[in-house]
Amino acid sequence: MTALLLIRHGPTVWNGEGRLQGRTDIPLSDAGRRAVESWRIPAEFHGFEMIVSPLQRCVETAAILCRTIDPVPAPRTDARLMETSWGEWEGRTLADLRAAEGEGMAVNEGRGLDFRPPGGESPRDVQDRVRPLLAELGTAGRPTVAVLHRGVMRAIYALATGWDMRDKPPHRLLHKMPHGHALLFDLASDGVPHLDRLDLPLTGE
């Protein structure tokens, strides 16, 4: 089994406003940078390789975290880790969408893994996108840290647990997936993820 540690990027202005970011390339906010500067990847994960979503909120987060790791990793970006595309809904809030779309939004959300915003991706699409990457990591057998997005973390969690996203996740942490917490998975040689530890706080030592 190959260890895979998933870390969500630091906060952005749009996170603070509750806006759907998706592929919109929003940087970390000033407060977000300060928050990430206080994070520490536990020593047991030092020496891991690092892969990063190419969106700047993840690239910035990885760059800050790398300053605290010994030996310092050489992060590489992988587009398969990019956030779920929210299509025409990027920049809007869920509250606004639920008010505007009414019953149609409720029906769409009830589709779980097949929920799809207009012009965007479903969680199942994200799983299909990331599954080959997980297989590559499982085959290579090199422990890896990934800095990525909430939507992708939830999609991988669903692969590991069988959660269909029609209801709230079995573990409350996954409902909002707060910043400053990591998820640890073990990957089989074929890339199938197995949940190891759910909540690893990235607190200073």
JSON list of C-alpha atoms in Angstrom, two decimals:
[
{"chain": "A", "resi": 1, "resn": "MET", "atom": "CA", "xyz": [0.00, 0.00, 0.00]},
{"chain": "A", "resi": 2, "resn": "THR", "atom": "CA", "xyz": [1.16, 3.54, -0.80]},
{"chain": "A", "resi": 3, "resn": "ALA", "atom": "CA", "xyz": [0.46, 6.47, 1.52]},
{"chain": "A", "resi": 4, "resn": "LEU", "atom": "CA", "xyz": [-1.30, 9.50, 0.03]},
{"chain": "A", "resi": 5, "resn": "LEU", "atom": "CA", "xyz": [-1.78, 12.58, 2.21]},
{"chain": "A", "resi": 6, "resn": "LEU", "atom": "CA", "xyz": [-4.34, 15.08, 0.91]},
{"chain": "A", "resi": 7, "resn": "ILE", "atom": "CA", "xyz": [-4.10, 18.73, 1.99]},
{"chain": "A", "resi": 8, "resn": "ARG", "atom": "CA", "xyz": [-6.63, 21.38, 1.03]},
{"chain": "A", "resi": 9, "resn": "HIS", "atom": "CA", "xyz": [-5.22, 24.73, -0.08]},
{"chain": "A", "resi": 10, "resn": "GLY", "atom": "CA", "xyz": [-5.33, 27.74, 2.24]},
{"chain": "A", "resi": 11, "resn": "PRO", "atom": "CA", "xyz": [-8.25, 30.20, 2.40]},
{"chain": "A", "resi": 12, "resn": "THR", "atom": "CA", "xyz": [-9.04, 32.73, -0.34]},
{"chain": "A", "resi": 13, "resn": "VAL", "atom": "CA", "xyz": [-11.27, 35.80, -0.42]},
{"chain": "A", "resi": 14, "resn": "TRP", "atom": "CA", "xyz": [-13.90, 33.78, -2.29]},
{"chain": "A", "resi": 15, "resn": "ASN", "atom": "CA", "xyz": [-13.77, 31.09, 0.41]},
{"chain": "A", "resi": 16, "resn": "GLY", "atom": "CA", "xyz": [-14.55, 33.78, 2.95]},
{"chain": "A", "resi": 17, "resn": "GLU", "atom": "CA", "xyz": [-17.48, 34.99, 0.86]},
{"chain": "A", "resi": 18, "resn": "GLY", "atom": "CA", "xyz": [-18.82, 31.51, 0.26]},
{"chain": "A", "resi": 19, "resn": "ARG", "atom": "CA", "xyz": [-18.39, 31.77, -3.51]},
{"chain": "A", "resi": 20, "resn": "LEU", "atom": "CA", "xyz": [-17.93, 28.73, -5.72]},
{"chain": "A", "resi": 21, "resn": "GLN", "atom": "CA", "xyz": [-14.39, 28.91, -7.10]},
{"chain": "A", "resi": 22, "resn": "GLY", "atom": "CA", "xyz": [-14.04, 25.87, -9.31]},
{"chain": "A", "resi": 23, "resn": "ARG", "atom": "CA", "xyz": [-11.50, 26.58, -12.04]},
{"chain": "A", "resi": 24, "resn": "THR", "atom": "CA", "xyz": [-11.48, 30.35, -11.37]},
{"chain": "A", "resi": 25, "resn": "ASP", "atom": "CA", "xyz": [-7.84, 31.00, -10.45]},
{"chain": "A", "resi": 26, "resn": "ILE", "atom": "CA", "xyz": [-8.18, 32.85, -7.15]},
{"chain": "A", "resi": 27, "resn": "PRO", "atom": "CA", "xyz": [-5.00, 33.38, -5.07]},
{"chain": "A", "resi": 28, "resn": "LEU", "atom": "CA", "xyz": [-4.73, 32.96, -1.34]},
{"chain": "A", "resi": 29, "resn": "SER", "atom": "CA", "xyz": [-5.96, 35.91, 0.66]},
{"chain": "A", "resi": 30, "resn": "ASP", "atom": "CA", "xyz": [-3.56, 37.73, 2.98]},
{"chain": "A", "resi": 31, "resn": "ALA", "atom": "CA", "xyz": [-5.24, 35.98, 5.90]},
{"chain": "A", "resi": 32, "resn": "GLY", "atom": "CA", "xyz": [-4.96, 32.70, 4.01]},
{"chain": "A", "resi": 33, "resn": "ARG", "atom": "CA", "xyz": [-1.22, 33.09, 3.58]},
{"chain": "A", "resi": 34, "resn": "ARG", "atom": "CA", "xyz": [-0.82, 33.82, 7.28]},
{"chain": "A", "resi": 35, "resn": "ALA", "atom": "CA", "xyz": [-2.88, 30.74, 8.10]},
{"chain": "A", "resi": 36, "resn": "VAL", "atom": "CA", "xyz": [-0.77, 28.47, 5.88]},
{"chain": "A", "resi": 37, "resn": "GLU", "atom": "CA", "xyz": [2.42, 29.89, 7.41]},
{"chain": "A", "resi": 38, "resn": "SER", "atom": "CA", "xyz": [1.22, 28.45, 10.73]},
{"chain": "A", "resi": 39, "resn": "TRP", "atom": "CA", "xyz": [0.67, 24.96, 9.30]},
{"chain": "A", "resi": 40, "resn": "ARG", "atom": "CA", "xyz": [3.15, 22.12, 9.64]},
{"chain": "A", "resi": 41, "resn": "ILE", "atom": "CA", "xyz": [3.09, 18.81, 7.82]},
{"chain": "A", "resi": 42, "resn": "PRO", "atom": "CA", "xyz": [3.74, 16.13, 10.48]},
{"chain": "A", "resi": 43, "resn": "ALA", "atom": "CA", "xyz": [7.30, 14.84, 10.43]},
{"chain": "A", "resi": 44, "resn": "GLU", "atom": "CA", "xyz": [6.17, 11.32, 9.52]},
{"chain": "A", "resi": 45, "resn": "PHE", "atom": "CA", "xyz": [5.28, 12.67, 6.06]},
{"chain": "A", "resi": 46, "resn": "HIS", "atom": "CA", "xyz": [8.58, 14.44, 5.42]},
{"chain": "A", "resi": 47, "resn": "GLY", "atom": "CA", "xyz": [10.46, 12.86, 2.54]},
{"chain": "A", "resi": 48, "resn": "PHE", "atom": "CA", "xyz": [7.23, 12.25, 0.61]},
{"chain": "A", "resi": 49, "resn": "GLU", "atom": "CA", "xyz": [6.94, 13.39, -2.99]},
{"chain": "A", "resi": 50, "resn": "MET", "atom": "CA", "xyz": [4.54, 16.29, -3.58]},
{"chain": "A", "resi": 51, "resn": "ILE", "atom": "CA", "xyz": [2.01, 16.89, -6.35]},
{"chain": "A", "resi": 52, "resn": "VAL", "atom": "CA", "xyz": [-0.05, 20.05, -6.63]},
{"chain": "A", "resi": 53, "resn": "SER", "atom": "CA", "xyz": [-3.05, 21.37, -8.51]},
{"chain": "A", "resi": 54, "resn": "PRO", "atom": "CA", "xyz": [-1.83, 24.05, -10.96]},
{"chain": "A", "resi": 55, "resn": "LEU", "atom": "CA", "xyz": [-4.33, 26.63, -9.65]},
{"chain": "A", "resi": 56, "resn": "GLN", "atom": "CA", "xyz": [-2.43, 29.33, -7.80]},
{"chain": "A", "resi": 57, "resn": "ARG", "atom": "CA", "xyz": [-4.18, 28.86, -4.45]},
{"chain": "A", "resi": 58, "resn": "CYS", "atom": "CA", "xyz": [-2.66, 25.36, -4.33]},
{"chain": "A", "resi": 59, "resn": "VAL", "atom": "CA", "xyz": [0.72, 26.34, -5.77]},
{"chain": "A", "resi": 60, "resn": "GLU", "atom": "CA", "xyz": [1.05, 29.11, -3.15]},
{"chain": "A", "resi": 61, "resn": "THR", "atom": "CA", "xyz": [0.02, 26.76, -0.35]},
{"chain": "A", "resi": 62, "resn": "ALA", "atom": "CA", "xyz": [2.57, 24.15, -1.43]},
{"chain": "A", "resi": 63, "resn": "ALA", "atom": "CA", "xyz": [5.35, 26.73, -1.72]},
{"chain": "A", "resi": 64, "resn": "ILE", "atom": "CA", "xyz": [4.74, 27.93, 1.84]},
{"chain": "A", "resi": 65, "resn": "LEU", "atom": "CA", "xyz": [4.53, 24.40, 3.24]},
{"chain": "A", "resi": 66, "resn": "CYS", "atom": "CA", "xyz": [7.76, 23.38, 1.51]},
{"chain": "A", "resi": 67, "resn": "ARG", "atom": "CA", "xyz": [9.68, 25.89, 3.60]},
{"chain": "A", "resi": 68, "resn": "THR", "atom": "CA", "xyz": [8.89, 23.79, 6.71]},
{"chain": "A", "resi": 69, "resn": "ILE", "atom": "CA", "xyz": [9.74, 20.34, 5.31]},
{"chain": "A", "resi": 70, "resn": "ASP", "atom": "CA", "xyz": [13.13, 18.63, 5.52]},
{"chain": "A", "resi": 71, "resn": "PRO", "atom": "CA", "xyz": [14.20, 17.51, 3.00]},
{"chain": "A", "resi": 72, "resn": "VAL", "atom": "CA", "xyz": [12.47, 20.13, 0.86]},
{"chain": "A", "resi": 73, "resn": "PRO", "atom": "CA", "xyz": [10.34, 18.42, -1.82]},
{"chain": "A", "resi": 74, "resn": "ALA", "atom": "CA", "xyz": [10.24, 19.48, -5.45]},
{"chain": "A", "resi": 75, "resn": "PRO", "atom": "CA", "xyz": [6.51, 19.86, -6.11]},
{"chain": "A", "resi": 76, "resn": "ARG", "atom": "CA", "xyz": [5.14, 19.03, -9.53]},
{"chain": "A", "resi": 77, "resn": "THR", "atom": "CA", "xyz": [1.79, 20.17, -10.80]},
{"chain": "A", "resi": 78, "resn": "ASP", "atom": "CA", "xyz": [-0.82, 17.81, -12.21]},
{"chain": "A", "resi": 79, "resn": "ALA", "atom": "CA", "xyz": [-3.94, 19.17, -13.90]},
{"chain": "A", "resi": 80, "resn": "ARG", "atom": "CA", "xyz": [-5.92, 16.11, -12.80]},
{"chain": "A", "resi": 81, "resn": "LEU", "atom": "CA", "xyz": [-5.93, 17.60, -9.29]},
{"chain": "A", "resi": 82, "resn": "MET", "atom": "CA", "xyz": [-7.75, 20.78, -10.39]},
{"chain": "A", "resi": 83, "resn": "GLU", "atom": "CA", "xyz": [-10.97, 21.67, -8.64]},
{"chain": "A", "resi": 84, "resn": "THR", "atom": "CA", "xyz": [-14.35, 20.54, -9.92]},
{"chain": "A", "resi": 85, "resn": "SER", "atom": "CA", "xyz": [-15.52, 22.91, -12.65]},
{"chain": "A", "resi": 86, "resn": "TRP", "atom": "CA", "xyz": [-18.66, 24.76, -11.60]},
{"chain": "A", "resi": 87, "resn": "GLY", "atom": "CA", "xyz": [-19.20, 26.04, -15.13]},
{"chain": "A", "resi": 88, "resn": "GLU", "atom": "CA", "xyz": [-21.70, 28.91, -15.31]},
{"chain": "A", "resi": 89, "resn": "TRP", "atom": "CA", "xyz": [-22.09, 28.96, -11.54]},
{"chain": "A", "resi": 90, "resn": "GLU", "atom": "CA", "xyz": [-18.54, 29.94, -10.61]},
{"chain": "A", "resi": 91, "resn": "GLY", "atom": "CA", "xyz": [-18.46, 33.06, -8.49]},
{"chain": "A", "resi": 92, "resn": "ARG", "atom": "CA", "xyz": [-21.95, 32.50, -7.11]},
{"chain": "A", "resi": 93, "resn": "THR", "atom": "CA", "xyz": [-22.97, 31.20, -3.68]},
{"chain": "A", "resi": 94, "resn": "LEU", "atom": "CA", "xyz": [-24.99, 28.08, -2.99]},
{"chain": "A", "resi": 95, "resn": "ALA", "atom": "CA", "xyz": [-27.54, 30.13, -1.08]},
{"chain": "A", "resi": 96, "resn": "ASP", "atom": "CA", "xyz": [-28.06, 32.38, -4.10]},
{"chain": "A", "resi": 97, "resn": "LEU", "atom": "CA", "xyz": [-28.33, 29.41, -6.44]},
{"chain": "A", "resi": 98, "resn": "ARG", "atom": "CA", "xyz": [-30.83, 27.60, -4.23]},
{"chain": "A", "resi": 99, "resn": "ALA", "atom": "CA", "xyz": [-32.99, 30.72, -4.08]},
{"chain": "A", "resi": 100, "resn": "ALA", "atom": "CA", "xyz": [-32.76, 31.32, -7.82]},
{"chain": "A", "resi": 101, "resn": "GLU", "atom": "CA", "xyz": [-33.06, 27.72, -9.06]},
{"chain": "A", "resi": 102, "resn": "GLY", "atom": "CA", "xyz": [-35.66, 26.53, -6.57]},
{"chain": "A", "resi": 103, "resn": "GLU", "atom": "CA", "xyz": [-36.84, 22.94, -6.95]},
{"chain": "A", "resi": 104, "resn": "GLY", "atom": "CA", "xyz": [-34.51, 22.37, -9.91]},
{"chain": "A", "resi": 105, "resn": "MET", "atom": "CA", "xyz": [-31.51, 22.93, -7.67]},
{"chain": "A", "resi": 106, "resn": "ALA", "atom": "CA", "xyz": [-32.85, 20.52, -5.07]},
{"chain": "A", "resi": 107, "resn": "VAL", "atom": "CA", "xyz": [-33.38, 17.84, -7.72]},
{"chain": "A", "resi": 108, "resn": "ASN", "atom": "CA", "xyz": [-29.88, 18.39, -9.12]},
{"chain": "A", "resi": 109, "resn": "GLU", "atom": "CA", "xyz": [-28.26, 18.20, -5.68]},
{"chain": "A", "resi": 110, "resn": "GLY", "atom": "CA", "xyz": [-30.22, 15.01, -5.00]},
{"chain": "A", "resi": 111, "resn": "ARG", "atom": "CA", "xyz": [-28.35, 13.31, -7.85]},
{"chain": "A", "resi": 112, "resn": "GLY", "atom": "CA", "xyz": [-25.29, 12.98, -5.63]},
{"chain": "A", "resi": 113, "resn": "LEU", "atom": "CA", "xyz": [-22.32, 11.84, -7.67]},
{"chain": "A", "resi": 114, "resn": "ASP", "atom": "CA", "xyz": [-24.17, 12.88, -10.83]},
{"chain": "A", "resi": 115, "resn": "PHE", "atom": "CA", "xyz": [-24.93, 16.44, -9.68]},
{"chain": "A", "resi": 116, "resn": "ARG", "atom": "CA", "xyz": [-23.80, 18.74, -12.48]},
{"chain": "A", "resi": 117, "resn": "PRO", "atom": "CA", "xyz": [-23.79, 22.54, -12.78]},
{"chain": "A", "resi": 118, "resn": "PRO", "atom": "CA", "xyz": [-24.48, 23.94, -16.27]},
{"chain": "A", "resi": 119, "resn": "GLY", "atom": "CA", "xyz": [-21.27, 23.75, -18.26]},
{"chain": "A", "resi": 120, "resn": "GLY", "atom": "CA", "xyz": [-19.44, 22.09, -15.37]},
{"chain": "A", "resi": 121, "resn": "GLU", "atom": "CA", "xyz": [-18.37, 18.71, -13.99]},
{"chain": "A", "resi": 122, "resn": "SER", "atom": "CA", "xyz": [-20.10, 16.15, -11.81]},
{"chain": "A", "resi": 123, "resn": "PRO", "atom": "CA", "xyz": [-18.29, 14.53, -8.86]},
{"chain": "A", "resi": 124, "resn": "ARG", "atom": "CA", "xyz": [-18.30, 11.33, -10.91]},
{"chain": "A", "resi": 125, "resn": "ASP", "atom": "CA", "xyz": [-16.45, 13.19, -13.67]},
{"chain": "A", "resi": 126, "resn": "VAL", "atom": "CA", "xyz": [-13.86, 14.23, -11.10]},
{"chain": "A", "resi": 127, "resn": "GLN", "atom": "CA", "xyz": [-13.48, 10.62, -9.96]},
{"chain": "A", "resi": 128, "resn": "ASP", "atom": "CA", "xyz": [-12.96, 9.52, -13.57]},
{"chain": "A", "resi": 129, "resn": "ARG", "atom": "CA", "xyz": [-10.34, 12.26, -13.99]},
{"chain": "A", "resi": 130, "resn": "VAL", "atom": "CA", "xyz": [-8.38, 11.42, -10.85]},
{"chain": "A", "resi": 131, "resn": "ARG", "atom": "CA", "xyz": [-8.62, 7.62, -10.96]},
{"chain": "A", "resi": 132, "resn": "PRO", "atom": "CA", "xyz": [-5.75, 7.21, -13.49]},
{"chain": "A", "resi": 133, "resn": "LEU", "atom": "CA", "xyz": [-3.54, 9.42, -11.31]},
{"chain": "A", "resi": 134, "resn": "LEU", "atom": "CA", "xyz": [-4.28, 7.28, -8.26]},
{"chain": "A", "resi": 135, "resn": "ALA", "atom": "CA", "xyz": [-3.39, 4.19, -10.28]},
{"chain": "A", "resi": 136, "resn": "GLU", "atom": "CA", "xyz": [-0.08, 5.75, -11.31]},
{"chain": "A", "resi": 137, "resn": "LEU", "atom": "CA", "xyz": [0.76, 6.58, -7.69]},
{"chain": "A", "resi": 138, "resn": "GLY", "atom": "CA", "xyz": [-0.27, 3.13, -6.47]},
{"chain": "A", "resi": 139, "resn": "THR", "atom": "CA", "xyz": [1.83, 1.42, -9.13]},
{"chain": "A", "resi": 140, "resn": "ALA", "atom": "CA", "xyz": [4.87, 3.60, -8.44]},
{"chain": "A", "resi": 141, "resn": "GLY", "atom": "CA", "xyz": [4.63, 2.94, -4.72]},
{"chain": "A", "resi": 142, "resn": "ARG", "atom": "CA", "xyz": [6.10, 6.29, -3.72]},
{"chain": "A", "resi": 143, "resn": "PRO", "atom": "CA", "xyz": [4.44, 7.98, -0.69]},
{"chain": "A", "resi": 144, "resn": "THR", "atom": "CA", "xyz": [2.99, 11.32, -1.82]},
{"chain": "A", "resi": 145, "resn": "VAL", "atom": "CA", "xyz": [1.53, 14.54, -0.45]},
{"chain": "A", "resi": 146, "resn": "ALA", "atom": "CA", "xyz": [-1.07, 16.21, -2.67]},
{"chain": "A", "resi": 147, "resn": "VAL", "atom": "CA", "xyz": [-2.13, 19.84, -2.27]},
{"chain": "A", "resi": 148, "resn": "LEU", "atom": "CA", "xyz": [-5.52, 20.16, -3.88]},
{"chain": "A", "resi": 149, "resn": "HIS", "atom": "CA", "xyz": [-9.17, 21.19, -3.49]},
{"chain": "A", "resi": 150, "resn": "ARG", "atom": "CA", "xyz": [-12.18, 20.31, -1.39]},
{"chain": "A", "resi": 151, "resn": "GLY", "atom": "CA", "xyz": [-14.17, 18.91, -4.31]},
{"chain": "A", "resi": 152, "resn": "VAL", "atom": "CA", "xyz": [-11.39, 16.54, -5.33]},
{"chain": "A", "resi": 153, "resn": "MET", "atom": "CA", "xyz": [-10.81, 15.44, -1.74]},
{"chain": "A", "resi": 154, "resn": "ARG", "atom": "CA", "xyz": [-14.49, 14.60, -1.40]},
{"chain": "A", "resi": 155, "resn": "ALA", "atom": "CA", "xyz": [-14.45, 12.69, -4.69]},
{"chain": "A", "resi": 156, "resn": "ILE", "atom": "CA", "xyz": [-11.50, 10.56, -3.51]},
{"chain": "A", "resi": 157, "resn": "TYR", "atom": "CA", "xyz": [-13.15, 10.04, -0.13]},
{"chain": "A", "resi": 158, "resn": "ALA", "atom": "CA", "xyz": [-16.27, 8.82, -1.96]},
{"chain": "A", "resi": 159, "resn": "LEU", "atom": "CA", "xyz": [-14.17, 6.36, -3.97]},
{"chain": "A", "resi": 160, "resn": "ALA", "atom": "CA", "xyz": [-12.69, 5.00, -0.75]},
{"chain": "A", "resi": 161, "resn": "THR", "atom": "CA", "xyz": [-15.92, 4.71, 1.23]},
{"chain": "A", "resi": 162, "resn": "GLY", "atom": "CA", "xyz": [-18.66, 4.13, -1.35]},
{"chain": "A", "resi": 163, "resn": "TRP", "atom": "CA", "xyz": [-20.43, 7.37, -0.34]},
{"chain": "A", "resi": 164, "resn": "ASP", "atom": "CA", "xyz": [-22.83, 8.33, -3.15]},
{"chain": "A", "resi": 165, "resn": "MET", "atom": "CA", "xyz": [-23.07, 12.01, -2.11]},
{"chain": "A", "resi": 166, "resn": "ARG", "atom": "CA", "xyz": [-26.87, 11.90, -1.99]},
{"chain": "A", "resi": 167, "resn": "ASP", "atom": "CA", "xyz": [-26.75, 12.69, 1.71]},
{"chain": "A", "resi": 168, "resn": "LYS", "atom": "CA", "xyz": [-24.22, 14.29, 4.02]},
{"chain": "A", "resi": 169, "resn": "PRO", "atom": "CA", "xyz": [-20.95, 12.35, 4.29]},
{"chain": "A", "resi": 170, "resn": "PRO", "atom": "CA", "xyz": [-20.66, 9.71, 7.02]},
{"chain": "A", "resi": 171, "resn": "HIS", "atom": "CA", "xyz": [-17.92, 11.75, 8.70]},
{"chain": "A", "resi": 172, "resn": "ARG", "atom": "CA", "xyz": [-18.93, 15.30, 9.63]},
{"chain": "A", "resi": 173, "resn": "LEU", "atom": "CA", "xyz": [-15.49, 16.72, 8.79]},
{"chain": "A", "resi": 174, "resn": "LEU", "atom": "CA", "xyz": [-16.12, 16.05, 5.10]},
{"chain": "A", "resi": 175, "resn": "HIS", "atom": "CA", "xyz": [-19.29, 18.16, 5.04]},
{"chain": "A", "resi": 176, "resn": "LYS", "atom": "CA", "xyz": [-17.29, 21.38, 4.82]},
{"chain": "A", "resi": 177, "resn": "MET", "atom": "CA", "xyz": [-13.68, 20.09, 4.85]},
{"chain": "A", "resi": 178, "resn": "PRO", "atom": "CA", "xyz": [-12.09, 22.91, 6.86]},
{"chain": "A", "resi": 179, "resn": "HIS", "atom": "CA", "xyz": [-8.74, 24.36, 5.96]},
{"chain": "A", "resi": 180, "resn": "GLY", "atom": "CA", "xyz": [-5.75, 23.21, 7.99]},
{"chain": "A", "resi": 181, "resn": "HIS", "atom": "CA", "xyz": [-6.74, 19.54, 8.10]},
{"chain": "A", "resi": 182, "resn": "ALA", "atom": "CA", "xyz": [-5.43, 16.62, 6.04]},
{"chain": "A", "resi": 183, "resn": "LEU", "atom": "CA", "xyz": [-6.79, 13.23, 5.01]},
{"chain": "A", "resi": 184, "resn": "LEU", "atom": "CA", "xyz": [-4.58, 10.14, 4.79]},
{"chain": "A", "resi": 185, "resn": "PHE", "atom": "CA", "xyz": [-5.32, 7.32, 2.36]},
{"chain": "A", "resi": 186, "resn": "ASP", "atom": "CA", "xyz": [-3.55, 4.10, 1.48]},
{"chain": "A", "resi": 187, "resn": "LEU", "atom": "CA", "xyz": [-3.50, 3.28, -2.23]},
{"chain": "A", "resi": 188, "resn": "ALA", "atom": "CA", "xyz": [-3.55, -0.31, -3.44]},
{"chain": "A", "resi": 189, "resn": "SER", "atom": "CA", "xyz": [-1.28, -1.17, -6.37]},
{"chain": "A", "resi": 190, "resn": "ASP", "atom": "CA", "xyz": [-4.21, -0.55, -8.74]},
{"chain": "A", "resi": 191, "resn": "GLY", "atom": "CA", "xyz": [-4.87, 2.89, -7.21]},
{"chain": "A", "resi": 192, "resn": "VAL", "atom": "CA", "xyz": [-7.97, 2.00, -5.21]},
{"chain": "A", "resi": 193, "resn": "PRO", "atom": "CA", "xyz": [-7.92, 4.30, -2.14]},
{"chain": "A", "resi": 194, "resn": "HIS", "atom": "CA", "xyz": [-8.54, 3.12, 1.41]},
{"chain": "A", "resi": 195, "resn": "LEU", "atom": "CA", "xyz": [-9.17, 5.61, 4.19]},
{"chain": "A", "resi": 196, "resn": "ASP", "atom": "CA", "xyz": [-6.46, 5.51, 6.86]},
{"chain": "A", "resi": 197, "resn": "ARG", "atom": "CA", "xyz": [-6.90, 8.64, 8.97]},
{"chain": "A", "resi": 198, "resn": "LEU", "atom": "CA", "xyz": [-9.63, 11.21, 8.56]},
{"chain": "A", "resi": 199, "resn": "ASP", "atom": "CA", "xyz": [-8.48, 14.27, 10.47]},
{"chain": "A", "resi": 200, "resn": "LEU", "atom": "CA", "xyz": [-4.81, 15.21, 10.67]},
{"chain": "A", "resi": 201, "resn": "PRO", "atom": "CA", "xyz": [-4.55, 18.80, 11.92]},
{"chain": "A", "resi": 202, "resn": "LEU", "atom": "CA", "xyz": [-1.67, 20.76, 10.37]},
{"chain": "A", "resi": 203, "resn": "THR", "atom": "CA", "xyz": [-0.69, 22.47, 13.58]},
{"chain": "A", "resi": 204, "resn": "GLY", "atom": "CA", "xyz": [2.74, 23.70, 14.53]},
{"chain": "A", "resi": 205, "resn": "GLU", "atom": "CA", "xyz": [4.94, 21.35, 16.49]}
]
